[in-house]
Coordinates of C-alpha atoms in Angstrom, one line a residue:
X1 CA 0.0 0.0 0.0
X2 CA 1.3 3.4 -1.0
X3 CA 0.6 6.4 1.3
X4 CA 0.6 10.0 0.2
X5 CA -0.1 12.8 2.7
X6 CA -1.7 16.1 1.9
X7 CA -0.2 18.5 4.4
X8 CA -2.9 21.1 5.3
X9 CA -2.2 21.6 9.0
X10 CA -5.2 20.4 11.0
X11 CA -7.0 19.4 7.7
X12 CA -4.2 17.0 6.7
X13 CA -5.1 13.6 5.5
X14 CA -3.7 10.5 3.8
X15 CA -4.3 9.1 0.3
X16 CA -3.9 5.3 0.4
X17 CA -3.3 3.5 -2.8
X18 CA -3.2 -0.3 -3.1
X19 CA -5.2 -3.5 -3.6
X20 CA -7.7 -5.3 -1.4
X21 CA -8.3 -2.1 0.6
X22 CA -12.1 -2.1 0.6
X23 CA -12.4 -4.7 3.3
X24 CA -10.0 -2.7 5.5
X25 CA -12.1 0.5 5.3
X26 CA -13.4 0.1 8.8
X27 CA -10.0 -0.5 10.2
X28 CA -8.5 2.4 8.3
X29 CA -11.2 4.8 9.5
X30 CA -10.9 3.6 13.1
X31 CA -7.2 4.4 13.0
X32 CA -8.1 8.1 12.4
X33 CA -11.4 8.9 14.1
X34 CA -14.4 7.3 15.8
X35 CA -17.7 8.2 14.1
X36 CA -21.0 8.0 16.0
X37 CA -22.7 6.7 12.9
X38 CA -21.7 5.9 9.3
X39 CA -23.7 6.6 6.2
X40 CA -22.4 5.3 2.8
X41 CA -23.6 7.3 -0.2
X42 CA -23.4 5.4 -3.4
X43 CA -25.1 4.2 -6.6
X44 CA -27.1 0.9 -6.5
X45 CA -24.7 -0.7 -9.0
X46 CA -21.7 0.3 -7.0
X47 CA -23.2 -1.0 -3.8
X48 CA -23.8 -4.4 -5.5
X49 CA -20.2 -4.5 -6.5
X50 CA -18.4 -3.2 -3.5
X51 CA -20.9 -2.7 -0.6
X52 CA -20.4 -6.0 1.1
X53 CA -16.7 -5.9 1.9
X54 CA -17.0 -2.3 3.2
X55 CA -20.0 -3.1 5.3
X56 CA -18.2 -6.2 6.8
X57 CA -15.1 -4.1 7.5
X58 CA -17.1 -1.5 9.3
X59 CA -19.0 -4.1 11.2
X60 CA -15.7 -5.5 12.4
X61 CA -14.9 -2.3 14.2
X62 CA -18.4 -1.9 15.6
X63 CA -20.3 0.2 13.0
X64 CA -23.5 -0.8 11.2
X65 CA -23.5 1.5 8.2
X66 CA -26.6 2.9 6.5
X67 CA -26.6 2.9 2.7
X68 CA -28.1 5.9 0.9
X69 CA -28.4 5.2 -2.8
X70 CA -28.6 7.9 -5.5
X71 CA -29.3 7.6 -9.3
X72 CA -26.3 7.5 -11.6
X73 CA -25.3 10.5 -13.7
X74 CA -24.6 14.3 -13.3
X75 CA -28.3 14.9 -12.6
X76 CA -27.7 13.6 -9.0
X77 CA -25.4 16.5 -8.3
X78 CA -28.3 18.8 -7.4
X79 CA -29.7 20.7 -4.5
X80 CA -32.8 18.5 -4.7
X81 CA -30.8 15.3 -4.3
X82 CA -28.9 16.9 -1.4
X83 CA -32.1 17.9 0.3
X84 CA -33.3 14.3 0.1
X85 CA -30.1 13.1 1.7
X86 CA -30.4 15.7 4.5
X87 CA -33.8 14.2 5.2
X88 CA -32.3 10.7 5.5
X89 CA -29.5 11.9 7.8
X90 CA -32.0 13.6 10.1
X91 CA -34.2 10.4 10.1
X92 CA -31.0 8.5 11.2
X93 CA -30.4 11.0 14.0
X94 CA -26.9 11.8 12.5
X95 CA -25.0 14.3 14.6
X96 CA -21.8 16.2 14.2
X97 CA -19.7 13.1 15.0
X98 CA -21.4 11.1 12.3
X99 CA -19.4 10.3 9.1
X100 CA -20.3 10.0 5.5
X101 CA -18.5 7.6 3.1
X102 CA -18.5 8.5 -0.6
X103 CA -18.4 5.2 -2.5
X104 CA -18.3 5.7 -6.2
X105 CA -17.1 8.2 -8.9
X106 CA -16.9 11.9 -9.1
X107 CA -20.7 12.5 -8.9
X108 CA -21.0 10.6 -5.6
X109 CA -17.8 12.2 -4.2
X110 CA -18.8 15.7 -5.1
X111 CA -22.3 15.3 -3.7
X112 CA -21.2 13.5 -0.5
X113 CA -18.5 16.1 0.1
X114 CA -21.0 19.0 -0.4
X115 CA -23.4 17.4 2.1
X116 CA -20.7 16.7 4.6
X117 CA -19.6 20.3 4.4
X118 CA -23.1 21.7 5.0
X119 CA -24.9 19.2 7.2
X120 CA -24.8 20.7 10.8
X121 CA -22.1 23.0 9.5
X122 CA -19.7 20.2 8.7
X123 CA -19.2 16.5 9.5
X124 CA -16.4 14.1 8.6
X125 CA -16.3 12.2 5.4
X126 CA -14.2 9.6 3.6
X127 CA -13.6 9.3 -0.1
X128 CA -13.5 5.8 -1.7
X129 CA -13.3 6.6 -5.4
X130 CA -14.1 3.7 -7.7
X131 CA -13.4 5.3 -11.1
X132 CA -10.0 6.3 -12.5
X133 CA -11.3 9.9 -12.9
X134 CA -12.3 10.2 -9.3
X135 CA -9.1 8.4 -8.1
X136 CA -6.7 10.8 -9.8
X137 CA -8.8 14.0 -9.5
X138 CA -12.1 14.7 -7.8
X139 CA -11.5 12.6 -4.6
X140 CA -8.4 14.6 -3.8
X141 CA -8.2 18.3 -2.8
X142 CA -11.5 19.0 -1.1
X143 CA -13.6 20.6 -3.9
X144 CA -17.2 19.7 -3.3
X145 CA -20.2 20.9 -5.3
X146 CA -23.6 20.4 -6.9
X147 CA -24.5 21.7 -10.4
X148 CA -26.8 24.5 -11.4
X149 CA -28.7 24.6 -14.7
X150 CA -26.6 27.6 -15.8
X151 CA -23.2 26.1 -14.8
X152 CA -21.3 23.1 -13.5
X153 CA -20.2 23.0 -9.8
X154 CA -21.6 26.5 -9.2
X155 CA -22.8 25.7 -5.6
X156 CA -20.2 24.2 -3.3
X157 CA -17.5 24.5 -0.7
X158 CA -13.8 23.6 -0.1
X159 CA -14.0 20.8 2.4
X160 CA -11.3 18.2 2.9
X161 CA -12.0 14.5 3.5
X162 CA -10.5 12.7 6.5
X163 CA -9.2 10.0 4.3
X164 CA -9.0 8.8 0.6
X165 CA -8.9 5.1 0.0
X166 CA -8.0 4.1 -3.6
X167 CA -8.4 0.4 -4.3
X168 CA -7.0 -0.4 -7.7
X169 CA -9.1 -3.5 -8.0
X170 CA -12.2 -1.4 -8.5
X171 CA -10.9 -0.4 -11.9
X172 CA -11.4 -4.0 -13.2
X173 CA -15.2 -3.6 -13.1
X174 CA -15.1 -0.1 -14.7
X175 CA -16.6 0.2 -18.2
X176 CA -13.9 0.9 -20.8
X177 CA -15.6 4.2 -21.8
X178 CA -15.3 5.5 -18.2
X179 CA -11.7 4.3 -17.8
X180 CA -10.7 6.1 -20.9
X181 CA -12.5 9.2 -19.7
X182 CA -10.4 9.1 -16.5
X183 CA -7.2 9.0 -18.6
X184 CA -8.0 12.5 -19.8
X185 CA -7.2 13.8 -16.3
X186 CA -4.0 11.8 -16.2
X187 CA -2.9 13.4 -19.5
X188 CA -3.8 16.8 -18.0
X189 CA -1.3 16.2 -15.1
X190 CA 1.4 15.4 -17.7
X191 CA 0.7 18.6 -19.6
X192 CA 0.6 20.9 -16.6
X193 CA 3.4 19.5 -14.5
X194 CA 5.3 16.4 -15.6
X195 CA 6.7 15.8 -19.1
X196 CA 8.0 12.4 -17.9
X197 CA 4.5 11.3 -17.1
X198 CA 3.3 12.5 -20.5
X199 CA 6.1 10.5 -22.2
X200 CA 5.2 7.5 -20.1
X201 CA 1.6 7.7 -21.2
X202 CA 2.8 7.9 -24.9
X203 CA 5.0 4.9 -24.5
X204 CA 2.6 2.7 -22.5
X205 CA -0.8 3.6 -23.9
X206 CA -1.6 0.0 -24.9
X207 CA -0.5 -1.5 -21.6
X208 CA -2.5 1.1 -19.7
X209 CA -5.7 0.3 -21.6
X210 CA -5.1 -3.4 -20.8
X211 CA -5.0 -2.4 -17.1
X212 CA -1.4 -3.4 -16.5
X213 CA -0.9 -3.3 -12.7
X214 CA 2.5 -1.5 -12.8
X215 CA 1.3 1.1 -15.2
X216 CA -1.9 1.8 -13.2
X217 CA -0.1 2.2 -9.9
X218 CA 2.5 4.5 -11.5
X219 CA 0.1 6.8 -13.2
X220 CA -2.4 7.0 -10.3
X221 CA 0.4 7.6 -7.7
X222 CA 2.1 10.2 -9.9
X223 CA -1.2 12.0 -10.6
X224 CA -2.2 12.1 -6.9
X225 CA 1.3 13.3 -5.9
X226 CA 1.0 16.2 -8.5
X227 CA -2.4 17.2 -7.2
X228 CA -1.4 16.9 -3.6
X229 CA 1.5 19.3 -4.2
X230 CA -0.7 21.8 -5.9
X231 CA -3.4 21.6 -3.2
X232 CA -0.8 22.1 -0.5
X233 CA 0.4 25.3 -2.2
X234 CA -3.0 26.7 -2.8
X235 CA -5.9 24.9 -1.0
X236 CA -8.6 27.3 -2.0
X237 CA -7.6 28.2 -5.5
X238 CA -6.5 31.7 -4.9
X239 CA -4.1 31.4 -7.9
X240 CA -1.7 28.4 -8.3
X241 CA -4.4 25.7 -8.0
X242 CA -6.0 27.1 -11.1
X243 CA -3.5 25.2 -13.2
X244 CA -5.6 22.1 -12.5
X245 CA -8.3 23.7 -14.7
X246 CA -6.4 23.1 -17.9
X247 CA -9.0 22.2 -20.5
X248 CA -11.9 22.7 -18.1
X249 CA -13.0 26.1 -19.4
X250 CA -13.8 24.7 -22.8
X251 CA -14.9 21.4 -21.3
X252 CA -17.4 22.8 -18.8
X253 CA -18.9 24.9 -21.6
X254 CA -19.4 21.7 -23.7
X255 CA -21.0 19.9 -20.7
X256 CA -23.3 22.8 -20.0
X257 CA -24.4 23.2 -23.6
X258 CA -25.1 19.5 -23.9
X259 CA -27.0 19.5 -20.6
X260 CA -24.4 17.2 -18.9
X261 CA -25.6 14.3 -21.0
X262 CA -23.6 14.5 -24.2
X263 CA -20.2 13.6 -22.8
X264 CA -18.6 12.1 -19.7
X265 CA -16.7 14.7 -17.8
X266 CA -13.3 13.3 -18.9
X267 CA -14.4 13.3 -22.5
X268 CA -15.4 16.9 -22.4
X269 CA -12.1 17.7 -20.7
X270 CA -10.2 15.9 -23.5
X271 CA -11.9 18.1 -26.1
X272 CA -11.3 21.1 -23.9
X273 CA -7.6 20.3 -23.6
X274 CA -7.2 20.1 -27.3
X275 CA -8.9 23.4 -27.8
X276 CA -6.9 25.1 -25.0
X277 CA -3.7 23.8 -26.5
X278 CA -4.6 25.1 -30.0
X279 CA -5.5 28.4 -28.3
X280 CA -2.0 28.4 -26.8
X281 CA -0.5 28.0 -30.3
X282 CA -2.9 30.6 -31.8
X283 CA -1.7 33.2 -29.2
X284 CA 2.0 32.4 -29.8
X285 CA 2.7 30.6 -26.5
X286 CA 3.8 27.3 -28.1
X287 CA 4.5 25.7 -31.4
X288 CA 1.8 23.7 -33.2
X289 CA 3.7 20.5 -32.3
X290 CA 2.5 20.8 -28.7
X291 CA -1.3 20.7 -29.4
X292 CA -0.8 18.0 -32.0
X293 CA 1.1 15.8 -29.6
X294 CA -1.7 16.3 -27.0
X295 CA -4.3 15.5 -29.5
X296 CA -2.5 12.4 -30.7
X297 CA -2.1 11.0 -27.2
X298 CA -5.8 11.5 -26.4
X299 CA -6.7 9.7 -29.7
X300 CA -4.4 6.8 -28.6
X301 CA -6.6 6.5 -25.5
X302 CA -9.8 6.5 -27.7
X303 CA -10.9 9.9 -26.4
X304 CA -12.9 12.5 -28.4
X305 CA -10.9 15.5 -29.6
X306 CA -13.5 17.2 -31.8
X307 CA -16.3 19.3 -30.1
X308 CA -20.0 18.9 -30.7
X309 CA -21.8 21.0 -33.2
X310 CA -22.5 24.1 -31.1
X311 CA -22.3 27.7 -32.0
X312 CA -19.0 29.4 -31.0
X313 CA -20.9 32.4 -29.5
X314 CA -22.9 30.0 -27.3
X315 CA -19.6 28.5 -26.1
X316 CA -18.2 31.9 -25.2
X317 CA -21.3 33.0 -23.5
X318 CA -21.3 29.8 -21.4
X319 CA -17.7 30.5 -20.4
X320 CA -18.7 33.9 -19.0
X321 CA -20.8 32.0 -16.4
X322 CA -17.9 29.7 -15.5
X323 CA -16.5 30.0 -11.9
X324 CA -13.0 30.7 -13.4
X325 CA -14.2 34.0 -15.0
X326 CA -13.6 37.1 -13.0
X327 CA -14.6 40.7 -13.8
X328 CA -16.0 39.6 -17.1
X329 CA -12.5 38.4 -18.2
X330 CA -12.0 35.0 -19.7
X331 CA -9.2 33.1 -17.9
X332 CA -7.5 30.2 -19.5
X333 CA -4.6 27.8 -18.6
X334 CA -2.4 27.9 -21.6
X335 CA 0.5 25.7 -22.6
X336 CA 4.1 26.7 -23.2
X337 CA 5.4 23.2 -23.6
X338 CA 4.5 19.7 -22.3
X339 CA 5.0 20.1 -18.5
X340 CA 4.9 23.9 -18.6
X341 CA 1.8 26.1 -18.5
X342 CA 0.7 29.6 -17.5
X343 CA -2.4 31.3 -16.2
X344 CA -3.7 33.9 -18.6
X345 CA -6.3 36.2 -17.1
X346 CA -7.7 38.1 -20.1
X347 CA -7.8 36.2 -23.3
X348 CA -9.5 38.1 -26.1
X349 CA -12.5 36.6 -27.8
X350 CA -11.0 36.8 -31.3
X351 CA -8.5 33.9 -31.0
X352 CA -11.0 31.9 -28.9
X353 CA -13.5 32.2 -31.8
X354 CA -10.8 31.2 -34.3
X355 CA -10.1 28.0 -32.4
X356 CA -13.8 27.2 -32.0
X357 CA -14.5 27.8 -35.7
X358 CA -11.4 25.8 -36.7
X359 CA -12.7 22.9 -34.6
X360 CA -16.1 23.2 -36.1

């Protein structure tokens, strides 16, 4: 088992990466804190796959968890769903010492974290991510949120988990489409911070898609270590943490304009990274070889690189509603080279439109 620590003073916590960890969940929680009650928020299909070993592990340390199931898909990240769960927690008489466990992908993790941050002004929660996307990205760093019809993750809080448990075995039950979507975020880490990781992805794409154990452990540990370093430097995204948004400004606009149903999050980010990279070239920050290399790697992983048929002006208007926009200025993370990026606060609409029209 690999252990990474996010050092945030009294909000510090461990990320544990290994195999056969689900059955040890109760023991791992008991080593860190003693909840009065435990509620596990998950999807029905995920409960069927992984609920029993976690339930048994919690029982072994004296906890009888309550399962709260939510429908799959981004539509569950809503204030309506959160209110329904608040009702359940109140029915269970959950207090401030009660703990929530997020068992699932990014939707479950974001929703559970948001509820943990707001129920009785904050209760402990644990992340058990079961998708590659959530293992390398959304489970780490304390961003929690629900969506609004006019924008993704518009209602939320920074709220750190007590523990993140990443069991690599869960990836063997993950649909190939979702696994590929998770690889988009791994590619992102290579682009923003680690040219060696990017080269490893280029050289081992086939083995990664075949779920080679060595490759999986390496890319997940490296991705988590990069994110941990970024979060330690800037927990609440005052500036530096924004580099994690590479590809997300375009990607979130795509998700919003397709009502969160056209693409998986990682697929939208893949398209967004390609567009952000071409915008970088268009504004003279890198050669055209850089976006082409990014696009080629994403294609190796079977990810989409072309946007949907939406009007460029609609995309730009959606961007103005994004959380990363300040003072009506469009902010982008742009690439100088693989492993090197910069935050640009006021990108003119003209090159953005040129990239959008080129893609169309």
